[in-house]
Amino acid sequence: MKEIFIPGRAIIREIVQENKQIKTFRLELLDKTQSFTFRPGQFLMLSIPHCGEAAISISSPPTALPLIDLSIRKAGVLTSAIHRMHSGDEVGLRGPFGTAFPVGNFPGHDLLFIAGGIGLAPLKSVLDYCLFQQEVEDDTVQRITLLYGSRTVADIAFQKAIEKWKNQGVDCRLTVDVGDPDWSGSVGLVTELLHPDIITPQTISLVCGPPIMIRFVIAKLLDLGQSETAILTTLERHMKCGMGLCGHCHLDGKLVCVDGPVFTYAELKLMNIMEFS
Ligand SMILES: Cc1cc2nc3c(=O)[nH]c(=O)nc-3n(C[C@H](O)[C@H](O)[C@H](O)COP(=O)(O)OP(=O)(O)OC[C@H]3O[C@@H](n4cnc5c(N)ncnc54)[C@H](O)[C@@H]3O)c2cc1C
Ligand code: FES
């Protein structure tokens, strides 16, 4: 039993500074005897000795294995500790855990990604996975649109990925809450980018970001006629075991670590969740 709580050792191969608060850590598991795979949307429990453990979404697609990206915002003890680490340092990883985005249902649909801040991390895994599928298969998603909101221009993260996605035909629309003289793009909340022409009957929306953003984005999507089952989002709760054993992430009859973190809005609506009520 105890083995499932012992993390595997992973080495930091590369660090990308995404903005002042967010870094992407490119990791590789050291134990090559254990096969490792995951699905976009799943998370890992990241640990550093004496600093604890935290749930972190995998931000790279499974197609990038054996490399695994974790995009981490400095928030507290553990995340500040990893921000002080360098290439070649070691961390612990357990997982993967949780539900994934249903990428098998995406072919034939338009995908609308709506993210705020670090919320782009789990969606990045899905987006890169879908673009990879587009390259290798005919029966793939139709139109891909990304709406991405940041507080200020300096807060815009994942700029390298966004440039790459634009070159791959993704319609990327960025907005900042507070503009500056050098910014010629949109200023305002991400909900203001949600125009009726963006939603088609084939659209599946994937929403990830701060709870308040998720709440207003979902309300707008419903106004625009998006069905409750075609809105996918993720819930964040503090986690301990990550695998349905400790009850720490309990929420109205669900354990977010095993029943989520990915939920449809139709599922969320049935739960008594403070941030969405
Ligand atoms: C499924 C999932 C995926 C996630 N993916 C990512 C990701 O990709 N990138 C990323 O940067 N973060 C992600 N997070 C969030 C991350 O797990 C948390 O921010 C985590 O708390 C950071 O650990 P820490 O030790 O650095 O911070 P902590 O020391 O845990 O502090 C972080 C904040 O949480 C508060 N806090 C601490 N303990 C509790 C508690 N028991 N109850 C309520 N509040 C508390 C603190 O006051 C502080 O404001 C994810 C969380 C979940 C559940
Ligand atoms: S974190 Fe232990 S049950 Fe979810």
PDB file of N, CA and C in Angstrom, residues 23-105:
ATOM      1  N   LYS A  23       6.596  29.626 -14.181  1.00  0.00           N
ATOM      2  CA  LYS A  23       7.672  28.967 -14.924  1.00  0.00           C
ATOM      3  C   LYS A  23       7.180  27.602 -15.380  1.00  0.00           C
ATOM      4  N   THR A  24       7.637  27.180 -16.547  1.00  0.00           N
ATOM      5  CA  THR A  24       7.357  25.813 -16.992  1.00  0.00           C
ATOM      6  C   THR A  24       8.605  24.974 -16.747  1.00  0.00           C
ATOM      7  N   PHE A  25       8.419  23.862 -16.033  1.00  0.00           N
ATOM      8  CA  PHE A  25       9.515  22.944 -15.720  1.00  0.00           C
ATOM      9  C   PHE A  25       9.374  21.715 -16.609  1.00  0.00           C
ATOM     10  N   ARG A  26      10.390  21.483 -17.453  1.00  0.00           N
ATOM     11  CA  ARG A  26      10.386  20.297 -18.333  1.00  0.00           C
ATOM     12  C   ARG A  26      11.109  19.184 -17.581  1.00  0.00           C
ATOM     13  N   LEU A  27      10.363  18.134 -17.247  1.00  0.00           N
ATOM     14  CA  LEU A  27      10.884  17.079 -16.368  1.00  0.00           C
ATOM     15  C   LEU A  27      11.006  15.757 -17.100  1.00  0.00           C
ATOM     16  N   GLU A  28      11.866  14.903 -16.558  1.00  0.00           N
ATOM     17  CA  GLU A  28      11.967  13.547 -17.084  1.00  0.00           C
ATOM     18  C   GLU A  28      12.068  12.587 -15.902  1.00  0.00           C
ATOM     19  N   LEU A  29      11.228  11.549 -15.907  1.00  0.00           N
ATOM     20  CA  LEU A  29      11.285  10.547 -14.836  1.00  0.00           C
ATOM     21  C   LEU A  29      12.571   9.756 -14.955  1.00  0.00           C
ATOM     22  N   LEU A  30      13.192   9.489 -13.796  1.00  0.00           N
ATOM     23  CA  LEU A  30      14.483   8.791 -13.835  1.00  0.00           C
ATOM     24  C   LEU A  30      14.325   7.274 -13.939  1.00  0.00           C
ATOM     25  N   ASP A  31      13.216   6.739 -13.378  1.00  0.00           N
ATOM     26  CA  ASP A  31      13.019   5.296 -13.403  1.00  0.00           C
ATOM     27  C   ASP A  31      12.408   4.878 -14.743  1.00  0.00           C
ATOM     28  N   LYS A  32      13.232   4.337 -15.608  1.00  0.00           N
ATOM     29  CA  LYS A  32      12.760   3.967 -16.952  1.00  0.00           C
ATOM     30  C   LYS A  32      12.109   2.584 -16.968  1.00  0.00           C
ATOM     31  N   THR A  33      12.141   1.862 -15.805  1.00  0.00           N
ATOM     32  CA  THR A  33      11.559   0.515 -15.806  1.00  0.00           C
ATOM     33  C   THR A  33      10.036   0.595 -15.693  1.00  0.00           C
ATOM     34  N   GLN A  34       9.514   1.706 -15.150  1.00  0.00           N
ATOM     35  CA  GLN A  34       8.063   1.876 -15.012  1.00  0.00           C
ATOM     36  C   GLN A  34       7.540   2.625 -16.238  1.00  0.00           C
ATOM     37  N   SER A  35       6.515   2.060 -16.909  1.00  0.00           N
ATOM     38  CA  SER A  35       5.974   2.807 -18.059  1.00  0.00           C
ATOM     39  C   SER A  35       5.068   3.916 -17.517  1.00  0.00           C
ATOM     40  N   PHE A  36       5.117   5.067 -18.131  1.00  0.00           N
ATOM     41  CA  PHE A  36       4.322   6.197 -17.667  1.00  0.00           C
ATOM     42  C   PHE A  36       3.536   6.768 -18.840  1.00  0.00           C
ATOM     43  N   THR A  37       2.236   6.915 -18.654  1.00  0.00           N
ATOM     44  CA  THR A  37       1.448   7.616 -19.660  1.00  0.00           C
ATOM     45  C   THR A  37       0.335   8.384 -18.953  1.00  0.00           C
ATOM     46  N   PHE A  38      -0.323   9.279 -19.661  1.00  0.00           N
ATOM     47  CA  PHE A  38      -1.394  10.066 -19.051  1.00  0.00           C
ATOM     48  C   PHE A  38      -2.309  10.588 -20.150  1.00  0.00           C
ATOM     49  N   ARG A  39      -3.439  11.189 -19.746  1.00  0.00           N
ATOM     50  CA  ARG A  39      -4.369  11.780 -20.714  1.00  0.00           C
ATOM     51  C   ARG A  39      -4.480  13.288 -20.434  1.00  0.00           C
ATOM     52  N   PRO A  40      -4.658  14.113 -21.482  1.00  0.00           N
ATOM     53  CA  PRO A  40      -4.706  15.571 -21.273  1.00  0.00           C
ATOM     54  C   PRO A  40      -5.785  15.968 -20.266  1.00  0.00           C
ATOM     55  N   GLY A  41      -5.375  16.758 -19.273  1.00  0.00           N
ATOM     56  CA  GLY A  41      -6.311  17.190 -18.225  1.00  0.00           C
ATOM     57  C   GLY A  41      -5.959  16.560 -16.887  1.00  0.00           C
ATOM     58  N   GLN A  42      -5.179  15.475 -16.921  1.00  0.00           N
ATOM     59  CA  GLN A  42      -4.815  14.821 -15.656  1.00  0.00           C
ATOM     60  C   GLN A  42      -3.717  15.607 -14.934  1.00  0.00           C
ATOM     61  N   PHE A  43      -3.554  15.307 -13.645  1.00  0.00           N
ATOM     62  CA  PHE A  43      -2.561  16.042 -12.853  1.00  0.00           C
ATOM     63  C   PHE A  43      -1.603  15.087 -12.158  1.00  0.00           C
ATOM     64  N   LEU A  44      -0.503  15.641 -11.670  1.00  0.00           N
ATOM     65  CA  LEU A  44       0.484  14.883 -10.891  1.00  0.00           C
ATOM     66  C   LEU A  44       0.563  15.488  -9.498  1.00  0.00           C
ATOM     67  N   MET A  45       0.996  14.716  -8.520  1.00  0.00           N
ATOM     68  CA  MET A  45       1.339  15.271  -7.220  1.00  0.00           C
ATOM     69  C   MET A  45       2.846  15.506  -7.251  1.00  0.00           C
ATOM     70  N   LEU A  46       3.226  16.783  -7.196  1.00  0.00           N
ATOM     71  CA  LEU A  46       4.634  17.187  -7.243  1.00  0.00           C
ATOM     72  C   LEU A  46       5.136  17.330  -5.809  1.00  0.00           C
ATOM     73  N   SER A  47       6.311  16.808  -5.523  1.00  0.00           N
ATOM     74  CA  SER A  47       6.846  16.967  -4.157  1.00  0.00           C
ATOM     75  C   SER A  47       8.315  17.353  -4.160  1.00  0.00           C
ATOM     76  N   ILE A  48       8.673  18.071  -3.100  1.00  0.00           N
ATOM     77  CA  ILE A  48      10.069  18.432  -2.849  1.00  0.00           C
ATOM     78  C   ILE A  48      10.285  18.139  -1.363  1.00  0.00           C
ATOM     79  N   PRO A  49      11.348  17.394  -1.014  1.00  0.00           N
ATOM     80  CA  PRO A  49      11.561  17.072   0.395  1.00  0.00           C
ATOM     81  C   PRO A  49      11.507  18.327   1.285  1.00  0.00           C
ATOM     82  N   HIS A  50      10.810  18.210   2.405  1.00  0.00           N
ATOM     83  CA  HIS A  50      10.641  19.276   3.415  1.00  0.00           C
ATOM     84  C   HIS A  50       9.735  20.421   2.952  1.00  0.00           C
ATOM     85  N   CYS A  51       9.187  20.351   1.744  1.00  0.00           N
ATOM     86  CA  CYS A  51       8.324  21.437   1.268  1.00  0.00           C
ATOM     87  C   CYS A  51       6.904  20.934   0.979  1.00  0.00           C
ATOM     88  N   GLY A  52       6.680  19.625   1.091  1.00  0.00           N
ATOM     89  CA  GLY A  52       5.335  19.080   0.886  1.00  0.00           C
ATOM     90  C   GLY A  52       5.052  18.699  -0.551  1.00  0.00           C
ATOM     91  N   GLU A  53       3.749  18.555  -0.814  1.00  0.00           N
ATOM     92  CA  GLU A  53       3.277  18.084  -2.117  1.00  0.00           C
ATOM     93  C   GLU A  53       2.147  18.974  -2.592  1.00  0.00           C
ATOM     94  N   ALA A  54       1.968  19.109  -3.894  1.00  0.00           N
ATOM     95  CA  ALA A  54       0.806  19.831  -4.415  1.00  0.00           C
ATOM     96  C   ALA A  54       0.406  19.243  -5.760  1.00  0.00           C
ATOM     97  N   ALA A  55      -0.887  19.368  -6.063  1.00  0.00           N
ATOM     98  CA  ALA A  55      -1.410  18.905  -7.352  1.00  0.00           C
ATOM     99  C   ALA A  55      -1.020  19.909  -8.430  1.00  0.00           C
ATOM    100  N   ILE A  56      -0.469  19.424  -9.523  1.00  0.00           N
ATOM    101  CA  ILE A  56      -0.111  20.287 -10.646  1.00  0.00           C
ATOM    102  C   ILE A  56      -0.539  19.582 -11.944  1.00  0.00           C
ATOM    103  N   SER A  57      -1.255  20.302 -12.793  1.00  0.00           N
ATOM    104  CA  SER A  57      -1.699  19.738 -14.081  1.00  0.00           C
ATOM    105  C   SER A  57      -0.503  19.552 -15.004  1.00  0.00           C
ATOM    106  N   ILE A  58      -0.588  18.552 -15.853  1.00  0.00           N
ATOM    107  CA  ILE A  58       0.461  18.367 -16.848  1.00  0.00           C
ATOM    108  C   ILE A  58       0.134  19.303 -18.025  1.00  0.00           C
ATOM    109  N   SER A  59       1.097  20.162 -18.402  1.00  0.00           N
ATOM    110  CA  SER A  59       0.784  21.149 -19.444  1.00  0.00           C
ATOM    111  C   SER A  59       1.291  20.743 -20.830  1.00  0.00           C
ATOM    112  N   SER A  60       2.002  19.627 -20.898  1.00  0.00           N
ATOM    113  CA  SER A  60       2.436  19.141 -22.220  1.00  0.00           C
ATOM    114  C   SER A  60       1.518  17.992 -22.638  1.00  0.00           C
ATOM    115  N   PRO A  61       1.504  17.648 -23.937  1.00  0.00           N
ATOM    116  CA  PRO A  61       0.654  16.529 -24.372  1.00  0.00           C
ATOM    117  C   PRO A  61       1.356  15.190 -24.153  1.00  0.00           C
ATOM    118  N   PRO A  62       0.603  14.082 -24.120  1.00  0.00           N
ATOM    119  CA  PRO A  62       1.237  12.766 -23.957  1.00  0.00           C
ATOM    120  C   PRO A  62       2.221  12.475 -25.085  1.00  0.00           C
ATOM    121  N   THR A  63       2.017  13.118 -26.229  1.00  0.00           N
ATOM    122  CA  THR A  63       2.894  12.889 -27.378  1.00  0.00           C
ATOM    123  C   THR A  63       4.303  13.442 -27.144  1.00  0.00           C
ATOM    124  N   ALA A  64       4.488  14.269 -26.097  1.00  0.00           N
ATOM    125  CA  ALA A  64       5.822  14.827 -25.805  1.00  0.00           C
ATOM    126  C   ALA A  64       6.620  13.933 -24.859  1.00  0.00           C
ATOM    127  N   LEU A  65       5.998  12.854 -24.359  1.00  0.00           N
ATOM    128  CA  LEU A  65       6.723  11.955 -23.450  1.00  0.00           C
ATOM    129  C   LEU A  65       7.984  11.431 -24.124  1.00  0.00           C
ATOM    130  N   PRO A  66       9.084  11.196 -23.447  1.00  0.00           N
ATOM    131  CA  PRO A  66       9.220  11.084 -21.997  1.00  0.00           C
ATOM    132  C   PRO A  66       9.315  12.415 -21.262  1.00  0.00           C
ATOM    133  N   LEU A  67       9.256  13.557 -21.975  1.00  0.00           N
ATOM    134  CA  LEU A  67       9.313  14.830 -21.259  1.00  0.00           C
ATOM    135  C   LEU A  67       7.917  15.204 -20.764  1.00  0.00           C
ATOM    136  N   ILE A  68       7.858  15.769 -19.587  1.00  0.00           N
ATOM    137  CA  ILE A  68       6.589  16.144 -18.947  1.00  0.00           C
ATOM    138  C   ILE A  68       6.723  17.595 -18.504  1.00  0.00           C
ATOM    139  N   ASP A  69       5.846  18.458 -18.991  1.00  0.00           N
ATOM    140  CA  ASP A  69       5.898  19.873 -18.565  1.00  0.00           C
ATOM    141  C   ASP A  69       4.927  20.126 -17.419  1.00  0.00           C
ATOM    142  N   LEU A  70       5.404  20.830 -16.399  1.00  0.00           N
ATOM    143  CA  LEU A  70       4.527  21.353 -15.356  1.00  0.00           C
ATOM    144  C   LEU A  70       4.702  22.864 -15.350  1.00  0.00           C
ATOM    145  N   SER A  71       3.621  23.598 -15.561  1.00  0.00           N
ATOM    146  CA  SER A  71       3.683  25.066 -15.572  1.00  0.00           C
ATOM    147  C   SER A  71       3.163  25.534 -14.227  1.00  0.00           C
ATOM    148  N   ILE A  72       4.015  26.225 -13.481  1.00  0.00           N
ATOM    149  CA  ILE A  72       3.738  26.432 -12.055  1.00  0.00           C
ATOM    150  C   ILE A  72       3.795  27.907 -11.679  1.00  0.00           C
ATOM    151  N   ARG A  73       2.700  28.351 -11.056  1.00  0.00           N
ATOM    152  CA  ARG A  73       2.650  29.726 -10.547  1.00  0.00           C
ATOM    153  C   ARG A  73       3.109  29.725  -9.097  1.00  0.00           C
ATOM    154  N   LYS A  74       3.969  30.679  -8.760  1.00  0.00           N
ATOM    155  CA  LYS A  74       4.464  30.794  -7.382  1.00  0.00           C
ATOM    156  C   LYS A  74       3.294  31.168  -6.485  1.00  0.00           C
ATOM    157  N   ALA A  75       2.904  30.226  -5.572  1.00  0.00           N
ATOM    158  CA  ALA A  75       1.739  30.504  -4.726  1.00  0.00           C
ATOM    159  C   ALA A  75       2.055  30.360  -3.246  1.00  0.00           C
ATOM    160  N   GLY A  76       2.862  29.369  -2.883  1.00  0.00           N
ATOM    161  CA  GLY A  76       3.129  29.108  -1.466  1.00  0.00           C
ATOM    162  C   GLY A  76       4.438  28.365  -1.315  1.00  0.00           C
ATOM    163  N   VAL A  77       4.497  27.482  -0.299  1.00  0.00           N
ATOM    164  CA  VAL A  77       5.765  26.851   0.100  1.00  0.00           C
ATOM    165  C   VAL A  77       6.393  26.044  -1.039  1.00  0.00           C
ATOM    166  N   LEU A  78       5.634  25.071  -1.561  1.00  0.00           N
ATOM    167  CA  LEU A  78       6.203  24.156  -2.556  1.00  0.00           C
ATOM    168  C   LEU A  78       6.496  24.865  -3.877  1.00  0.00           C
ATOM    169  N   THR A  79       5.548  25.648  -4.342  1.00  0.00           N
ATOM    170  CA  THR A  79       5.724  26.284  -5.651  1.00  0.00           C
ATOM    171  C   THR A  79       6.852  27.323  -5.609  1.00  0.00           C
ATOM    172  N   SER A  80       7.028  27.987  -4.452  1.00  0.00           N
ATOM    173  CA  SER A  80       8.160  28.926  -4.332  1.00  0.00           C
ATOM    174  C   SER A  80       9.469  28.158  -4.336  1.00  0.00           C
ATOM    175  N   ALA A  81       9.460  26.962  -3.693  1.00  0.00           N
ATOM    176  CA  ALA A  81      10.695  26.155  -3.633  1.00  0.00           C
ATOM    177  C   ALA A  81      11.102  25.703  -5.030  1.00  0.00           C
ATOM    178  N   ILE A  82      10.152  25.251  -5.835  1.00  0.00           N
ATOM    179  CA  ILE A  82      10.550  24.777  -7.177  1.00  0.00           C
ATOM    180  C   ILE A  82      10.987  25.966  -8.045  1.00  0.00           C
ATOM    181  N   HIS A  83      10.424  27.137  -7.798  1.00  0.00           N
ATOM    182  CA  HIS A  83      10.856  28.324  -8.557  1.00  0.00           C
ATOM    183  C   HIS A  83      12.320  28.680  -8.281  1.00  0.00           C
ATOM    184  N   ARG A  84      12.846  28.191  -7.124  1.00  0.00           N
ATOM    185  CA  ARG A  84      14.258  28.468  -6.810  1.00  0.00           C
ATOM    186  C   ARG A  84      15.186  27.397  -7.378  1.00  0.00           C
ATOM    187  N   MET A  85      14.615  26.343  -7.995  1.00  0.00           N
ATOM    188  CA  MET A  85      15.443  25.221  -8.463  1.00  0.00           C
ATOM    189  C   MET A  85      15.996  25.487  -9.860  1.00  0.00           C
ATOM    190  N   HIS A  86      16.955  24.623 -10.257  1.00  0.00           N
ATOM    191  CA  HIS A  86      17.656  24.803 -11.539  1.00  0.00           C
ATOM    192  C   HIS A  86      17.597  23.518 -12.353  1.00  0.00           C
ATOM    193  N   SER A  87      17.966  23.616 -13.638  1.00  0.00           N
ATOM    194  CA  SER A  87      18.086  22.417 -14.474  1.00  0.00           C
ATOM    195  C   SER A  87      19.067  21.470 -13.804  1.00  0.00           C
ATOM    196  N   GLY A  88      18.718  20.180 -13.794  1.00  0.00           N
ATOM    197  CA  GLY A  88      19.578  19.179 -13.165  1.00  0.00           C
ATOM    198  C   GLY A  88      19.120  18.831 -11.753  1.00  0.00           C
ATOM    199  N   ASP A  89      18.303  19.688 -11.122  1.00  0.00           N
ATOM    200  CA  ASP A  89      17.777  19.382  -9.781  1.00  0.00           C
ATOM    201  C   ASP A  89      16.683  18.319  -9.886  1.00  0.00           C
ATOM    202  N   GLU A  90      16.421  17.664  -8.732  1.00  0.00           N
ATOM    203  CA  GLU A  90      15.428  16.574  -8.717  1.00  0.00           C
ATOM    204  C   GLU A  90      14.183  16.933  -7.924  1.00  0.00           C
ATOM    205  N   VAL A  91      13.028  16.447  -8.391  1.00  0.00           N
ATOM    206  CA  VAL A  91      11.760  16.586  -7.653  1.00  0.00           C
ATOM    207  C   VAL A  91      11.101  15.203  -7.612  1.00  0.00           C
ATOM    208  N   GLY A  92       9.994  15.090  -6.844  1.00  0.00           N
ATOM    209  CA  GLY A  92       9.240  13.837  -6.799  1.00  0.00           C
ATOM    210  C   GLY A  92       7.923  13.985  -7.540  1.00  0.00           C
ATOM    211  N   LEU A  93       7.474  12.908  -8.173  1.00  0.00           N
ATOM    212  CA  LEU A  93       6.204  12.936  -8.896  1.00  0.00           C
ATOM    213  C   LEU A  93       5.408  11.668  -8.580  1.00  0.00           C
ATOM    214  N   ARG A  94       4.108  11.838  -8.264  1.00  0.00           N
ATOM    215  CA  ARG A  94       3.179  10.706  -8.172  1.00  0.00           C
ATOM    216  C   ARG A  94       2.051  10.945  -9.152  1.00  0.00           C
ATOM    217  N   GLY A  95       1.557   9.870  -9.746  1.00  0.00           N
ATOM    218  CA  GLY A  95       0.417  10.022 -10.627  1.00  0.00           C
ATOM    219  C   GLY A  95       0.626   9.300 -11.933  1.00  0.00           C
ATOM    220  N   PRO A  96      -0.149   9.578 -12.956  1.00  0.00           N
ATOM    221  CA  PRO A  96      -1.125  10.657 -13.064  1.00  0.00           C
ATOM    222  C   PRO A  96      -2.439  10.331 -12.348  1.00  0.00           C
ATOM    223  N   PHE A  97      -3.173  11.400 -11.986  1.00  0.00           N
ATOM    224  CA  PHE A  97      -4.427  11.260 -11.277  1.00  0.00           C
ATOM    225  C   PHE A  97      -5.544  12.044 -11.988  1.00  0.00           C
ATOM    226  N   GLY A  98      -6.783  11.662 -11.659  1.00  0.00           N
ATOM    227  CA  GLY A  98      -7.949  12.440 -12.056  1.00  0.00           C
ATOM    228  C   GLY A  98      -8.482  12.126 -13.440  1.00  0.00           C
ATOM    229  N   THR A  99      -9.618  12.765 -13.718  1.00  0.00           N
ATOM    230  CA  THR A  99     -10.271  12.581 -15.025  1.00  0.00           C
ATOM    231  C   THR A  99      -9.567  13.456 -16.060  1.00  0.00           C
ATOM    232  N   ALA A 100      -9.833  13.129 -17.333  1.00  0.00           N
ATOM    233  CA  ALA A 100      -9.185  13.860 -18.423  1.00  0.00           C
ATOM    234  C   ALA A 100     -10.253  14.523 -19.294  1.00  0.00           C
ATOM    235  N   PHE A 101      -9.826  15.405 -20.176  1.00  0.00           N
ATOM    236  CA  PHE A 101     -10.754  15.957 -21.170  1.00  0.00           C
ATOM    237  C   PHE A 101     -11.074  14.842 -22.177  1.00  0.00           C
ATOM    238  N   PRO A 102     -12.332  14.725 -22.602  1.00  0.00           N
ATOM    239  CA  PRO A 102     -12.721  13.600 -23.466  1.00  0.00           C
ATOM    240  C   PRO A 102     -12.287  13.801 -24.919  1.00  0.00           C
ATOM    241  N   VAL A 103     -10.977  13.781 -25.143  1.00  0.00           N
ATOM    242  CA  VAL A 103     -10.434  14.117 -26.470  1.00  0.00           C
ATOM    243  C   VAL A 103     -10.943  13.171 -27.565  1.00  0.00           C
ATOM    244  N   GLY A 104     -11.344  11.964 -27.172  1.00  0.00           N
ATOM    245  CA  GLY A 104     -11.869  11.007 -28.160  1.00  0.00           C
ATOM    246  C   GLY A 104     -13.177  11.480 -28.772  1.00  0.00           C
ATOM    247  N   ASN A 105     -13.905  12.380 -28.077  1.00  0.00           N
ATOM    248  CA  ASN A 105     -15.188  12.887 -28.616  1.00  0.00           C
ATOM    249  C   ASN A 105     -14.995  14.135 -29.462  1.00  0.00           C
TER     250      ASN A 105
END
